[in-house]
Amino acid sequence: MLIFVGLTFIVWYKKICWFKNHVKSKANPIYNRFSCFMFYLLKKIQISIEIRILIYLFIEISQGTIIALIMILCDANSYILGEIEKKIFHYEAPQNECFHPWVITNMMSIIICMAFTFTNIPLPIKTVVAIIMSVGYILLINLHLAFFFHHSYSSSPSLPAEYAHTLQILVTMITVYQKERMNTFASKVNFKWRQDLIKKQKDAALTNQSITILLHNILPEHVVKVYLNSLAKHELYYENYQMVSVMFAMLMNFQMDLKNLRILNDIITEFDMLLLYYKEYYVVEKIKVVGCTYMAACGLDLNFAGSVSFKTRVSNLKMSASRGQYLSLPLDSEDDDMDEVVFVLASFALDMMRTLSKCKNSHINIHDKISVCNGSITIGLSSGEVMAGIVGASQPHYDIWGDAVNMASRMQSTGLPDNIQVTEESATILKDFGIKCNYRGLTYVKGRGEIPTYLVGIDKTMSFIDTIARRSPSHVLRSTRISLSSEYRNEESNQSHFDGHFV
């Protein structure tokens, strides 16, 4: 009884302690050493199947032993003499008999039910314990204590009393065994269903994550949610912007074959790595890559959109401060405050030239006479009003249209190698930010005729040539750490190539 009380105390102590300390209302309740020790004992019992089986066997053996002692320690001779005298002299038997047979049988039936009631105990162990207890009790009532049970009441007039007791024990054991077997089967099936459900949930989460990653690689971040909710229904989506800077960058003298395709992949990958920084802090979006032409734009921010097809404009107050101060401008700010996108995209174009230079140096050291080493990059920039959107139902592509896009393409196609050619409007903005722009002259542009164009001033160290600035950018001035990190990464790659070649 002391052990039973101790086990019950261990089980209920944690619940009482939680209720006393209001665990749900407290984030981190503090317990004393005794409570921690009791929690440790309970957890040890729960996680150890050996300890659970030992406790289960102790409880069943203890209960079976109590029943056996009640029956075996009874004075059989006194009981038999009392029954004989009751039959001969026809008087009621004394009430101080050893035990009542049907009470003992009912207690034994309850103990057999308890043998199958314990959870987290293997069914074979429960079955063996129940069979041993049932067989032992049946042997007692049919052999050692046959006289006691024979002279007790029977559940049927035509059935001897000892057989009635035996039948009740057998029916109880078989019934409880079948019930526990069904429960075990149901638990296993439910466990398998839960495992399958968890696996399907993980697969679904992985699929959703993969789809989201793919969509983020295809579409801008603010368009992904719109596409998932509305564009799947083939609804038109568009955005209008008053001021967007557009860039076209093309690798020149690049003969396409398998060897150069690998090099092109490395270069575009480096450009995309550079874009990650600009995309996070300055909202520079990659539009597409066509052949050896890389197209990007800056200023495609819903906060500055003039009109949107859906009500997807985000609140200006919720914009992340990490994206640069110029993005936190109010919607009704002057157009001059939005001109900074030209400065940002020109900085990105310059970093692309630096990145290409590092890639060329790497491949010169590793390979011999590769066409990219003699190639160059031609970049064209323009700015102005742009319309963006998605056209088509399959293979969605976010694209931009407008005069600024056409002019940026013309600036690239008519530009000079290793130079950034800009329109007069963009050159004026860059001069305001302290970047020198050299007047190239009148350049023939298809559809516009001869117009004045400018080349951004770049020195031999791949840096802007400074001039008197009338304005300063609202964000931190671009540094060369991206290029330096790229240079370090390329040097590390060179070393690995050299090591492999040496081996």
Short mmCIF file of C-alpha atoms in Angstrom, two decimals, residues 100-497:
data_model
loop_
_atom_site.label_atom_id
_atom_site.label_comp_id
_atom_site.label_asym_id
_atom_site.label_seq_id
_atom_site.Cartn_x
_atom_site.Cartn_y
_atom_site.Cartn_z
CA HIS A 100 -17.22 -15.45 -0.05
CA PRO A 101 -16.48 -17.34 -3.34
CA TRP A 102 -18.37 -14.96 -5.64
CA VAL A 103 -16.76 -11.89 -4.07
CA ILE A 104 -13.31 -13.42 -4.70
CA THR A 105 -14.30 -14.31 -8.29
CA ASN A 106 -15.52 -10.78 -8.97
CA MET A 107 -12.31 -9.34 -7.50
CA MET A 108 -10.30 -11.67 -9.72
CA SER A 109 -12.29 -10.54 -12.76
CA ILE A 110 -11.47 -6.90 -11.91
CA ILE A 111 -7.77 -7.74 -11.55
CA ILE A 112 -7.80 -9.45 -14.98
CA CYS A 113 -9.44 -6.33 -16.45
CA MET A 114 -6.77 -4.19 -14.80
CA ALA A 115 -4.08 -6.39 -16.35
CA PHE A 116 -5.24 -5.15 -19.79
CA THR A 117 -5.98 -1.58 -18.70
CA PHE A 118 -2.37 -0.40 -18.28
CA THR A 119 -1.18 1.75 -21.19
CA ASN A 120 2.22 1.67 -22.90
CA ILE A 121 2.69 -1.99 -21.97
CA PRO A 122 3.12 -4.51 -24.81
CA LEU A 123 0.03 -6.63 -25.46
CA PRO A 124 1.93 -9.99 -25.28
CA ILE A 125 3.08 -9.19 -21.74
CA LYS A 126 -0.47 -8.27 -20.71
CA THR A 127 -1.80 -11.47 -22.26
CA VAL A 128 0.77 -13.70 -20.53
CA VAL A 129 0.09 -12.09 -17.13
CA ALA A 130 -3.70 -12.44 -17.58
CA ILE A 131 -3.39 -16.09 -18.66
CA ILE A 132 -1.15 -16.98 -15.70
CA MET A 133 -3.52 -15.34 -13.23
CA SER A 134 -6.60 -16.93 -14.83
CA VAL A 135 -5.09 -20.42 -15.00
CA GLY A 136 -3.83 -20.17 -11.42
CA TYR A 137 -7.23 -19.09 -10.13
CA ILE A 138 -9.04 -21.81 -12.12
CA LEU A 139 -6.71 -24.45 -10.67
CA LEU A 140 -7.40 -23.17 -7.16
CA ILE A 141 -11.20 -23.26 -7.53
CA ASN A 142 -11.23 -26.68 -9.23
CA LEU A 143 -8.53 -28.52 -7.23
CA HIS A 144 -7.29 -27.04 -3.97
CA LEU A 145 -10.49 -25.18 -3.02
CA ALA A 146 -13.04 -27.23 -4.94
CA PHE A 147 -15.19 -27.82 -1.86
CA PHE A 148 -15.52 -24.08 -1.14
CA PHE A 149 -16.66 -23.18 -4.64
CA HIS A 150 -18.78 -26.32 -5.18
CA HIS A 151 -21.01 -25.39 -2.23
CA SER A 152 -21.40 -21.76 -3.29
CA TYR A 153 -24.24 -20.38 -5.36
CA SER A 154 -24.24 -21.07 -9.12
CA SER A 155 -25.13 -18.65 -11.89
CA SER A 156 -27.22 -21.40 -13.57
CA PRO A 157 -29.32 -24.18 -11.95
CA SER A 158 -27.93 -26.80 -14.33
CA LEU A 159 -24.29 -25.69 -13.97
CA PRO A 160 -22.10 -26.66 -11.03
CA ALA A 161 -20.89 -23.68 -9.04
CA GLU A 162 -17.16 -24.25 -9.68
CA TYR A 163 -17.87 -24.34 -13.42
CA ALA A 164 -19.82 -21.10 -13.16
CA HIS A 165 -16.82 -19.44 -11.49
CA THR A 166 -14.50 -20.86 -14.14
CA LEU A 167 -16.77 -19.68 -16.94
CA GLN A 168 -16.88 -16.13 -15.58
CA ILE A 169 -13.08 -15.94 -15.40
CA LEU A 170 -12.67 -17.31 -18.95
CA VAL A 171 -15.34 -15.04 -20.43
CA THR A 172 -13.81 -12.02 -18.67
CA MET A 173 -10.30 -12.78 -19.92
CA ILE A 174 -11.37 -13.48 -23.53
CA THR A 175 -13.62 -10.41 -23.69
CA VAL A 176 -11.03 -8.03 -22.27
CA TYR A 177 -8.32 -9.56 -24.47
CA GLN A 178 -10.38 -9.03 -27.63
CA LYS A 179 -11.19 -5.47 -26.58
CA GLU A 180 -7.54 -4.66 -25.87
CA ARG A 181 -6.49 -6.25 -29.13
CA MET A 182 -8.93 -4.02 -31.01
CA ASN A 183 -7.65 -0.99 -29.10
CA THR A 184 -4.05 -1.92 -29.92
CA PHE A 185 -4.91 -2.37 -33.58
CA ALA A 186 -6.75 0.97 -33.62
CA SER A 187 -3.78 2.65 -31.90
CA LYS A 188 -1.36 1.25 -34.47
CA VAL A 189 -3.60 2.32 -37.34
CA ASN A 190 -4.01 5.80 -35.84
CA PHE A 191 -0.27 6.01 -35.30
CA LYS A 192 0.36 5.07 -38.92
CA TRP A 193 -2.24 7.60 -40.06
CA ARG A 194 -0.63 10.27 -37.92
CA GLN A 195 2.79 9.45 -39.33
CA ASP A 196 1.42 9.54 -42.87
CA LEU A 197 -0.33 12.83 -42.11
CA ILE A 198 2.86 14.32 -40.66
CA LYS A 199 4.80 13.14 -43.71
CA LYS A 200 2.20 14.59 -46.06
CA GLN A 201 2.22 17.86 -44.12
CA LYS A 202 6.01 18.01 -44.36
CA ASP A 203 5.87 17.21 -48.08
CA ALA A 204 3.18 19.85 -48.57
CA ALA A 205 5.19 22.41 -46.61
CA LEU A 206 8.30 21.55 -48.64
CA THR A 207 6.31 21.81 -51.87
CA ASN A 208 4.85 25.16 -50.86
CA GLN A 209 8.30 26.38 -49.87
CA SER A 210 9.74 25.23 -53.19
CA ILE A 211 6.91 26.90 -55.10
CA THR A 212 7.41 30.11 -53.13
CA ILE A 213 11.17 30.06 -53.78
CA LEU A 214 10.59 29.48 -57.49
CA LEU A 215 8.03 32.27 -57.66
CA HIS A 216 10.37 34.64 -55.82
CA ASN A 217 13.06 33.78 -58.36
CA ILE A 218 10.65 34.52 -61.22
CA LEU A 219 8.53 37.37 -59.88
CA PRO A 220 9.21 40.32 -57.56
CA GLU A 221 8.29 39.83 -53.93
CA HIS A 222 5.25 42.08 -53.98
CA VAL A 223 3.82 40.27 -57.03
CA VAL A 224 4.10 36.73 -55.61
CA LYS A 225 1.17 37.10 -53.20
CA VAL A 226 -0.93 38.75 -55.88
CA TYR A 227 -0.13 35.96 -58.32
CA LEU A 228 -1.06 33.23 -55.83
CA ASN A 229 -4.36 34.91 -54.96
CA SER A 230 -5.53 36.56 -58.18
CA LEU A 231 -3.36 35.92 -61.21
CA ALA A 232 -4.09 32.20 -61.07
CA LYS A 233 -7.62 33.19 -62.11
CA HIS A 234 -6.18 34.78 -65.28
CA GLU A 235 -6.91 38.32 -64.13
CA LEU A 236 -4.88 41.19 -65.55
CA TYR A 237 -2.25 42.69 -63.27
CA TYR A 238 -0.44 45.95 -63.97
CA GLU A 239 1.42 48.79 -62.23
CA ASN A 240 2.13 52.36 -63.35
CA TYR A 241 5.21 54.26 -62.17
CA GLN A 242 6.15 57.88 -62.82
CA MET A 243 9.90 57.44 -62.24
CA VAL A 244 11.81 54.20 -62.83
CA SER A 245 15.41 53.72 -63.89
CA VAL A 246 16.01 50.94 -66.45
CA MET A 247 19.32 49.28 -67.35
CA PHE A 248 20.42 47.00 -70.20
CA ALA A 249 23.87 45.39 -69.93
CA MET A 250 25.22 43.21 -72.75
CA LEU A 251 28.39 41.12 -72.90
CA MET A 252 30.14 41.89 -76.17
CA ASN A 253 32.27 39.55 -78.34
CA PHE A 254 30.91 36.51 -76.56
CA GLN A 255 30.85 33.47 -78.85
CA MET A 256 28.36 30.96 -77.51
CA ASP A 257 29.56 27.37 -77.13
CA LEU A 258 29.59 24.83 -74.31
CA LYS A 259 32.79 26.17 -72.75
CA ASN A 260 31.66 29.77 -72.86
CA LEU A 261 28.18 28.80 -71.67
CA ARG A 262 29.73 27.67 -68.38
CA ILE A 263 31.57 30.98 -68.13
CA LEU A 264 28.38 32.90 -68.93
CA ASN A 265 26.59 31.01 -66.18
CA ASP A 266 29.34 31.97 -63.71
CA ILE A 267 29.14 35.64 -64.72
CA ILE A 268 25.34 35.83 -64.53
CA THR A 269 25.48 34.05 -61.17
CA GLU A 270 27.93 36.67 -59.89
CA PHE A 271 25.61 39.40 -61.15
CA ASP A 272 22.70 37.78 -59.31
CA MET A 273 24.75 37.53 -56.11
CA LEU A 274 25.46 41.24 -56.42
CA LEU A 275 21.77 41.86 -57.09
CA LEU A 276 20.80 40.23 -53.78
CA TYR A 277 22.39 43.11 -51.88
CA TYR A 278 20.81 45.78 -54.06
CA LYS A 279 17.46 44.04 -54.01
CA GLU A 280 17.39 43.90 -50.23
CA TYR A 281 18.47 47.45 -49.54
CA TYR A 282 17.63 49.41 -52.69
CA VAL A 283 14.81 47.44 -54.38
CA VAL A 284 16.66 46.77 -57.61
CA GLU A 285 14.74 44.15 -59.58
CA LYS A 286 16.15 41.80 -62.21
CA ILE A 287 13.69 41.77 -65.10
CA LYS A 288 15.15 39.13 -67.40
CA VAL A 289 18.23 37.75 -69.14
CA VAL A 290 18.03 37.39 -72.93
CA GLY A 291 21.11 35.80 -74.46
CA CYS A 292 24.02 37.83 -73.12
CA THR A 293 21.85 40.82 -72.15
CA TYR A 294 21.05 41.49 -68.49
CA MET A 295 18.04 43.74 -67.81
CA ALA A 296 17.30 45.35 -64.43
CA ALA A 297 15.28 48.24 -63.04
CA CYS A 298 15.12 50.34 -59.87
CA GLY A 299 12.03 52.05 -58.49
CA LEU A 300 9.44 49.29 -58.92
CA ASP A 301 8.03 49.87 -55.47
CA LEU A 302 4.28 49.73 -54.84
CA ASN A 303 4.59 52.69 -52.48
CA PHE A 304 5.38 54.88 -55.49
CA ALA A 305 3.02 53.28 -58.00
CA GLY A 306 0.58 55.69 -59.57
CA SER A 307 -2.08 52.99 -60.04
CA VAL A 308 -2.34 49.24 -59.44
CA SER A 309 -4.91 46.80 -60.80
CA PHE A 310 -5.54 45.24 -57.37
CA LYS A 311 -5.65 46.77 -53.92
CA THR A 312 -2.21 45.49 -53.06
CA ARG A 313 -0.48 48.73 -52.18
CA VAL A 314 1.32 48.29 -48.88
CA SER A 315 1.25 50.91 -46.22
CA ASN A 316 4.10 53.34 -46.32
CA LEU A 317 4.52 53.09 -42.57
CA LYS A 318 5.10 49.35 -42.70
CA MET A 319 8.04 49.48 -45.07
CA SER A 320 11.25 48.09 -43.66
CA ALA A 321 13.83 50.67 -42.74
CA SER A 322 16.58 48.30 -43.90
CA ARG A 323 15.63 48.94 -47.55
CA GLY A 324 17.12 52.41 -47.54
CA GLN A 325 15.87 55.78 -46.45
CA TYR A 326 14.75 56.85 -49.89
CA LEU A 327 12.04 54.16 -49.78
CA SER A 328 10.45 55.70 -46.71
CA LEU A 329 9.47 58.87 -48.53
CA PRO A 330 5.77 59.79 -48.40
CA LEU A 331 3.61 58.98 -51.38
CA ASP A 332 2.99 62.60 -52.16
CA SER A 333 6.69 63.56 -52.20
CA GLU A 334 8.10 65.56 -55.07
CA ASP A 335 9.31 63.83 -58.19
CA ASP A 336 12.85 65.06 -57.53
CA ASP A 337 13.00 62.87 -54.44
CA MET A 338 12.41 59.82 -56.62
CA ASP A 339 15.26 60.58 -58.98
CA GLU A 340 17.61 58.75 -56.66
CA VAL A 341 16.72 55.48 -58.42
CA VAL A 342 19.00 56.64 -61.28
CA PHE A 343 21.94 57.03 -58.89
CA VAL A 344 21.26 53.60 -57.33
CA LEU A 345 21.05 51.80 -60.68
CA ALA A 346 24.20 53.54 -61.96
CA SER A 347 26.01 52.27 -58.85
CA PHE A 348 24.71 48.78 -59.58
CA ALA A 349 25.92 49.03 -63.20
CA LEU A 350 29.38 50.09 -62.01
CA ASP A 351 29.53 47.15 -59.62
CA MET A 352 28.58 44.86 -62.51
CA MET A 353 31.58 46.17 -64.45
CA ARG A 354 33.81 45.54 -61.42
CA THR A 355 32.41 42.03 -61.05
CA LEU A 356 33.01 41.24 -64.73
CA SER A 357 36.59 42.51 -64.40
CA LYS A 358 37.24 40.15 -61.50
CA CYS A 359 35.69 37.23 -63.42
CA LYS A 360 37.87 37.98 -66.45
CA ASN A 361 41.01 38.04 -64.31
CA SER A 362 40.02 34.71 -62.74
CA HIS A 363 39.49 32.98 -66.08
CA ILE A 364 42.69 34.45 -67.52
CA ASN A 365 44.61 32.78 -64.71
CA ILE A 366 42.81 29.47 -65.06
CA HIS A 367 42.10 29.00 -68.77
CA ASP A 368 43.89 29.93 -71.93
CA LYS A 369 42.39 32.06 -74.69
CA ILE A 370 38.79 32.10 -73.61
CA SER A 371 36.61 34.56 -75.51
CA VAL A 372 35.27 36.24 -72.39
CA CYS A 373 38.76 37.40 -71.48
CA ASN A 374 38.76 39.60 -74.57
CA GLY A 375 35.11 40.57 -74.20
CA SER A 376 33.60 43.65 -72.65
CA ILE A 377 30.29 44.90 -71.36
CA THR A 378 28.13 47.67 -72.77
CA ILE A 379 25.58 49.27 -70.45
CA GLY A 380 22.73 51.62 -71.25
CA LEU A 381 20.63 53.56 -68.73
CA SER A 382 17.45 55.55 -69.04
CA SER A 383 14.69 56.71 -66.71
CA GLY A 384 11.12 57.84 -66.88
CA GLU A 385 7.52 56.62 -66.81
CA VAL A 386 7.10 52.84 -66.91
CA MET A 387 4.24 50.36 -66.85
CA ALA A 388 4.82 46.92 -65.30
CA GLY A 389 2.72 43.81 -65.26
CA ILE A 390 2.31 40.13 -66.10
CA VAL A 391 1.00 38.86 -69.41
CA GLY A 392 -0.09 35.30 -70.10
CA ALA A 393 -1.47 32.36 -68.14
CA SER A 394 1.48 29.92 -68.28
CA GLN A 395 5.13 30.51 -67.44
CA PRO A 396 4.43 33.93 -65.89
CA HIS A 397 6.97 36.67 -66.46
CA TYR A 398 7.07 40.10 -64.85
CA ASP A 399 8.02 42.65 -67.47
CA ILE A 400 8.08 46.42 -67.93
CA TRP A 401 7.12 48.60 -70.87
CA GLY A 402 7.48 52.25 -71.73
CA ASP A 403 9.66 54.84 -73.42
CA ALA A 404 12.29 54.52 -70.66
CA VAL A 405 12.68 50.81 -71.47
CA ASN A 406 13.08 51.47 -75.20
CA MET A 407 15.58 54.26 -74.59
CA ALA A 408 17.64 52.11 -72.20
CA SER A 409 17.82 49.40 -74.86
CA ARG A 410 18.90 51.98 -77.46
CA MET A 411 21.53 53.38 -75.07
CA GLN A 412 22.99 49.89 -74.77
CA SER A 413 22.89 49.06 -78.46
CA THR A 414 24.54 52.37 -79.43
CA GLY A 415 26.89 52.51 -76.46
CA LEU A 416 30.64 51.97 -76.21
CA PRO A 417 32.33 48.90 -74.67
CA ASP A 418 33.13 49.18 -70.95
CA ASN A 419 31.07 52.36 -70.67
CA ILE A 420 27.70 53.35 -69.26
CA GLN A 421 25.73 55.44 -71.75
CA VAL A 422 22.79 57.45 -70.44
CA THR A 423 20.20 59.85 -71.79
CA GLU A 424 20.35 63.57 -71.17
CA GLU A 425 17.68 63.39 -68.44
CA SER A 426 19.55 60.65 -66.55
CA ALA A 427 22.85 62.47 -66.98
CA THR A 428 21.39 65.60 -65.41
CA ILE A 429 20.25 63.58 -62.38
CA LEU A 430 23.65 61.89 -62.00
CA LYS A 431 25.41 65.28 -62.18
CA ASP A 432 23.20 66.52 -59.38
CA PHE A 433 24.45 63.62 -57.25
CA GLY A 434 28.10 64.48 -57.99
CA ILE A 435 28.84 61.98 -60.79
CA LYS A 436 30.59 63.38 -63.85
CA CYS A 437 28.91 62.62 -67.18
CA ASN A 438 30.83 63.34 -70.39
CA TYR A 439 28.88 64.62 -73.36
CA ARG A 440 29.32 62.14 -76.20
CA GLY A 441 27.45 64.03 -78.89
CA LEU A 442 24.40 63.43 -80.98
CA THR A 443 23.66 59.74 -81.39
CA TYR A 444 21.15 58.31 -83.83
CA VAL A 445 18.45 56.37 -81.98
CA LYS A 446 15.84 54.39 -83.85
CA GLY A 447 12.45 56.05 -83.59
CA ARG A 448 13.86 59.24 -82.05
CA GLY A 449 16.46 60.39 -84.50
CA GLU A 450 19.63 62.07 -83.27
CA ILE A 451 19.56 62.87 -79.57
CA PRO A 452 22.30 63.97 -77.13
CA THR A 453 23.83 61.13 -75.12
CA TYR A 454 26.31 61.04 -72.26
CA LEU A 455 28.93 58.59 -70.92
CA VAL A 456 29.22 58.21 -67.16
CA GLY A 457 32.68 59.23 -65.96
CA ILE A 458 34.61 56.15 -64.79
CA ASP A 459 38.34 56.17 -63.97
CA LYS A 460 40.90 53.37 -64.31
CA THR A 461 40.11 52.05 -60.80
CA MET A 462 36.47 51.39 -61.74
CA SER A 463 35.14 54.30 -59.68
CA PHE A 464 32.93 57.24 -60.51
CA ILE A 465 34.67 60.51 -61.41
CA ASP A 466 33.36 62.99 -58.88
CA THR A 467 32.12 66.49 -59.60
CA ILE A 468 30.33 69.20 -57.65
CA ALA A 469 27.19 67.68 -56.12
CA ARG A 470 24.01 69.73 -55.72
CA ARG A 471 22.23 66.89 -53.90
CA SER A 472 23.28 64.02 -51.69
CA PRO A 473 21.67 60.57 -51.67
CA SER A 474 19.45 59.82 -48.71
CA HIS A 475 21.00 56.40 -48.22
CA VAL A 476 24.58 55.57 -47.30
CA LEU A 477 26.95 56.11 -50.21
CA ARG A 478 27.73 52.91 -52.07
CA SER A 479 31.06 51.35 -51.16
CA THR A 480 33.19 48.80 -52.94
CA ARG A 481 32.77 46.07 -50.36
CA ILE A 482 30.61 44.01 -52.71
CA SER A 483 33.35 44.06 -55.31
CA LEU A 484 36.01 43.38 -52.72
CA SER A 485 34.10 40.41 -51.37
CA SER A 486 33.63 39.18 -54.93
CA GLU A 487 37.36 39.59 -55.50
CA TYR A 488 38.13 37.57 -52.39
CA ARG A 489 35.66 34.89 -53.46
CA ASN A 490 37.23 34.71 -56.92
CA GLU A 491 40.73 34.50 -55.49
CA GLU A 492 39.59 31.64 -53.29
CA SER A 493 38.05 29.96 -56.35
CA ASN A 494 41.27 30.50 -58.28
CA GLN A 495 43.24 28.83 -55.56
CA SER A 496 40.97 25.78 -55.66
CA HIS A 497 41.28 25.63 -59.48
#
